């Protein structure tokens, strides 16, 4: 039997295409790196230029959803000014991750620093490998017999043999 590492993020991004089209007509993606760090999964999402107060994170039915908005810069449009090129993404962004029940959604933490959102998703205690302690047992004499009278006879013979040896 082959062992395969289990991925608790089944269906990653399966909901992404369902989001509404934005003003430019394209769905926008939050680039993300996802890795395991000990008993935690860490998702790092690029959100440069996003006001932290616009970030909304929730978990519902084991689906973690991150929403954010980057507002466009206002540029005066007249005969002397206006856009020449506009390549940066603006508007609403969203990303969903399907969480496995082996993850503890109630302990997810989020930190936004320098345009990067870091989500730390801990593995649930009950899903962690458990260590079983082995104790050293007592050595006990084992008697073989079908009933208690056989065991009594063996004890009597043993004590008689011990006295004879003295």
XYZ file of C-alpha atoms in Angstrom:
166
model
C 0.000 0.000 0.000
C 1.402 3.399 -0.981
C 1.319 6.266 1.487
C 0.263 9.647 0.115
C 0.383 12.918 2.033
C -3.160 14.096 2.637
C -4.075 17.577 1.382
C -6.775 19.167 3.561
C -7.356 21.898 0.966
C -9.329 19.752 -1.480
C -10.970 21.773 -4.145
C -8.636 24.720 -3.724
C -9.911 27.585 -5.858
C -12.964 25.680 -7.111
C -15.206 28.592 -6.261
C -12.978 31.289 -7.697
C -14.594 31.443 -11.120
C -18.041 32.023 -9.593
C -17.294 35.560 -8.467
C -18.852 38.528 -10.198
C -17.015 40.198 -13.045
C -15.339 43.436 -12.092
C -15.324 46.731 -13.961
C -12.570 45.576 -16.300
C -14.481 42.399 -17.060
C -11.829 40.103 -15.591
C -11.958 38.135 -12.363
C -8.971 39.102 -10.204
C -6.885 36.600 -8.313
C -4.966 36.970 -5.080
C -1.678 35.171 -5.787
C -1.082 32.717 -2.955
C 1.609 30.431 -1.583
C 0.438 27.602 0.663
C 2.681 25.411 2.793
C 2.735 23.331 5.955
C 4.791 24.511 8.921
C 4.700 21.879 11.665
C 1.146 21.714 13.014
C -0.029 24.684 10.919
C -0.857 25.396 7.304
C 0.193 28.861 6.182
C -1.365 30.747 3.266
C 0.444 33.887 2.064
C -1.583 36.112 -0.261
C -0.362 39.174 -2.141
C -2.640 42.175 -1.597
C -0.487 45.234 -2.302
C -2.195 48.585 -1.983
C -5.182 47.165 -0.119
C -6.497 49.025 2.914
C -6.442 46.470 5.781
C -9.903 47.625 6.872
C -11.288 46.403 3.522
C -10.136 42.817 4.147
C -12.954 40.468 5.176
C -12.234 36.868 6.207
C -14.848 34.312 7.233
C -15.393 30.561 7.440
C -18.760 29.025 6.636
C -19.412 25.307 6.033
C -15.645 24.612 6.049
C -15.008 27.161 3.286
C -12.611 29.973 4.169
C -13.318 33.126 2.150
C -11.002 36.119 1.871
C -12.370 39.308 0.305
C -10.536 42.580 -0.201
C -10.832 45.746 -2.230
C -8.228 47.988 -3.813
C -9.576 51.385 -4.799
C -8.448 53.028 -8.007
C -6.507 56.266 -7.899
C -8.578 59.199 -9.021
C -7.053 60.867 -12.043
C -8.463 64.053 -13.428
C -9.665 63.611 -16.995
C -9.487 66.715 -19.122
C -7.636 67.913 -22.194
C -4.302 68.010 -20.270
C -4.520 64.881 -18.095
C -5.835 61.349 -18.145
C -4.763 57.739 -18.198
C -2.060 56.728 -20.668
C -1.776 53.144 -19.411
C -3.701 51.362 -16.683
C -2.406 47.854 -15.937
C -2.827 47.525 -12.182
C -5.837 45.653 -10.874
C -8.483 47.527 -8.926
C -11.773 46.559 -7.439
C -12.876 43.569 -5.384
C -10.757 40.478 -4.943
C -11.836 37.169 -3.453
C -10.325 33.777 -2.766
C -11.911 30.668 -1.247
C -10.262 27.625 0.273
C -12.086 24.420 1.182
C -10.978 23.392 4.660
C -10.881 19.784 5.752
C -12.403 18.865 9.118
C -8.876 18.032 10.357
C -8.173 21.787 10.534
C -9.208 24.012 13.450
C -11.124 26.883 11.818
C -11.822 28.483 15.215
C -8.085 29.182 15.716
C -7.210 30.724 12.327
C -5.128 33.886 12.621
C -4.595 36.616 10.018
C -1.826 39.202 9.754
C -1.501 41.900 7.075
C 1.935 43.495 6.709
C 3.538 45.264 3.745
C 0.870 44.180 1.272
C 0.915 40.521 2.274
C -1.892 38.718 4.103
C -0.686 35.712 6.109
C -3.280 33.204 7.318
C -2.192 30.561 9.819
C -4.542 27.578 9.923
C -3.788 25.099 12.718
C -4.358 21.363 12.521
C -7.061 20.298 15.012
C -5.727 18.632 18.167
C -7.761 15.488 17.525
C -6.252 15.195 14.027
C -2.640 15.340 15.222
C -0.735 12.079 15.599
C -1.005 10.766 19.125
C 1.942 9.300 21.031
C 1.159 6.112 22.935
C 3.344 5.565 25.982
C 4.576 2.048 26.625
C 4.887 1.087 30.288
C 6.991 -1.722 31.661
C 4.802 -4.447 33.098
C 5.304 -6.521 36.253
C 6.741 -10.030 35.893
C 4.199 -12.466 37.292
C 4.230 -16.207 37.642
C 1.777 -17.819 35.312
C 0.158 -21.072 36.333
C -1.215 -23.437 33.791
C -4.240 -25.440 34.726
C -7.875 -25.901 34.022
C -9.166 -25.073 37.480
C -8.089 -23.712 40.848
C -7.369 -27.171 42.366
C -4.615 -27.741 39.758
C -3.038 -24.376 40.678
C -3.182 -25.256 44.420
C -1.481 -28.595 43.791
C 1.289 -26.890 41.754
C 1.899 -24.362 44.552
C 2.092 -27.150 47.136
C 4.555 -29.128 44.989
C 6.717 -26.040 44.458
C 6.889 -25.246 48.174
C 7.682 -28.933 49.009
C 10.487 -28.962 46.389
C 11.922 -25.732 47.822
C 11.995 -27.173 51.374
C 13.649 -30.370 50.165
C 16.386 -28.375 48.432
C 17.269 -26.645 51.749
